[in-house]
C-alpha atoms as one frame of an Amber mdcrd trajectory, in Angstrom:
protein
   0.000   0.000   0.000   1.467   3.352  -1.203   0.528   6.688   0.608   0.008
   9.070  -1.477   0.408  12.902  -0.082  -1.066  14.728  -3.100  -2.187  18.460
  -3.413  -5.720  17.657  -1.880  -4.348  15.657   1.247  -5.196  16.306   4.912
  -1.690  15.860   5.247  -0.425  18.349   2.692  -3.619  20.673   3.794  -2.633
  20.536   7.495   1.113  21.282   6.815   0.247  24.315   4.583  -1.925  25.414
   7.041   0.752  25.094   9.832   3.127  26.624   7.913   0.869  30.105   7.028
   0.175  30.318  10.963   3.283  30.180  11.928   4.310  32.614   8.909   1.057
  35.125   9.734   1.800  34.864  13.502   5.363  36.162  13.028   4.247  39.112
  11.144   1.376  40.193  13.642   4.253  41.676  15.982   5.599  44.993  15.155
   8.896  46.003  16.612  11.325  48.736  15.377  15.168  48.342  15.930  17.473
  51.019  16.073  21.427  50.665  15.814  23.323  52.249  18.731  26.634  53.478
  17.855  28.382  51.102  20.504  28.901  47.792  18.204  27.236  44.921  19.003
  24.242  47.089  21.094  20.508  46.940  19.598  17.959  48.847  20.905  14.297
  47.650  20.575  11.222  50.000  20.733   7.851  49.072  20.861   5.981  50.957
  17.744   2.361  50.594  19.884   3.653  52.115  23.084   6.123  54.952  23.321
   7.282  55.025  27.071   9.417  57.941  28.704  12.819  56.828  29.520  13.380
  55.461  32.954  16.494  56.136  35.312  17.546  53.082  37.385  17.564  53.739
  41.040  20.603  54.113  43.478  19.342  51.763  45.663  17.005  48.620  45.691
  15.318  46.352  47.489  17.194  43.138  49.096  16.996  40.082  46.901  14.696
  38.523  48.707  12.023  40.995  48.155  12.262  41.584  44.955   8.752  41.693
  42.772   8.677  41.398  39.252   6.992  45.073  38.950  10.092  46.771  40.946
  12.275  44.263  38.936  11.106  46.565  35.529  11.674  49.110  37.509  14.962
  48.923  38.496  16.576  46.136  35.337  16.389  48.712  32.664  17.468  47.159
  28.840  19.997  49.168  27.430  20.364  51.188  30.384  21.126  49.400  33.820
  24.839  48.030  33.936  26.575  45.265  35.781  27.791  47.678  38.349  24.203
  48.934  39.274  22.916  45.139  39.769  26.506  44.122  41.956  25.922  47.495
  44.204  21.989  46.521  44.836  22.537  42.920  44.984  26.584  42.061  45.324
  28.497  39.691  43.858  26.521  37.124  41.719  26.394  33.695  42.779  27.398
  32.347  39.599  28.899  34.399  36.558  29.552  33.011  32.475  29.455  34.185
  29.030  27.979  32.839  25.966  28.857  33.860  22.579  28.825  37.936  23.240
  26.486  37.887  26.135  27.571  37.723  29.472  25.465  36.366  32.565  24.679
  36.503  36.290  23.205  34.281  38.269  21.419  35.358  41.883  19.567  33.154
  44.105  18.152  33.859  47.377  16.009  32.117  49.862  13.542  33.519  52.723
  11.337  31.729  55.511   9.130  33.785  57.651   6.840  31.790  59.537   5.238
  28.731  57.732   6.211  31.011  54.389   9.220  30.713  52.285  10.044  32.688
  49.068  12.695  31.797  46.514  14.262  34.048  43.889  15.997  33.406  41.229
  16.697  35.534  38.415  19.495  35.308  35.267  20.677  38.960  33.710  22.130
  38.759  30.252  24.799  41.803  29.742  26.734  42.688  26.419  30.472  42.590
  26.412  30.194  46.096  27.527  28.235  45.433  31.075  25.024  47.047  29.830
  21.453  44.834  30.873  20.105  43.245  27.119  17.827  41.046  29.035  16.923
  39.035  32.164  14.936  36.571  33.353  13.404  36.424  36.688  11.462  33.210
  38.545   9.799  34.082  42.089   8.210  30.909  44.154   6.169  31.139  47.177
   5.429  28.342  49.263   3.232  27.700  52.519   4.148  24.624  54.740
């Protein structure tokens, strides 16, 4: 028994198909780039929002306290540098780079109670100590 995947096939129908989502989907998004001079440094603005620029702060809360809404505020792309996060925060707990990003890795732990809270959160730098990205994970648990 041959199988036969001609032009009126589920098969060839449901891969087209897949295919034109995925190809629709990635156009749906609209994001302008802009070069900055330093190399290696792109800057990404959102065309449907235009937001003032933000300052980082000079100081921040501990680790352990740390929300994802005063994480925005403070982890600034393009702006906040590796020698803001080590004077909030210290040294990081674990440190690497990967092609031309460098990383840091901060963990911290709290109990209060029957309560505990864990933090973890990885910030991507360029070669030139200036935030691209980050990724923060905060768990809360009751015993």
């Amino acid at each position: 028994m041959k199988v036969r995947h001609g032009p009126g096939s589920w098969w060839v129908r449901g891969t087209f198909s897949l295919w034109m989502i995925a190809l629709l989907g990635g156009c749906m998004v609209t994001e302008t780039v802009e070069r900055d001079p330093r190399p290696n440094v792109i800057q990404r603005v959102d065309a449907t929002q235009s937001q003032p620029a933000r300052s980082t702060r000079s100081t921040a809360p501990k680790l352990s306290e740390l929300t994802y809404q005063n994480a925005q505020f403070h982890l600034v792309v393009n702006q906040t540098t590796i020698r803001d996060v080590e004077h909030w925060w210290g040294r990081a707990h674990g440190r690497g780079q990967s092609g031309d990003l460098v990383f840091l890795n901060y963990t911290d732990r709290h109990h209060q109670g029957n309560q505990s809270r864990m933090v973890m959160m990885t910030l991507y730098f360029s070669t030139y100590g200036v935030l691209q990205d980050y990724d923060l994970q905060i768990h809360e648990f009751n015993q």
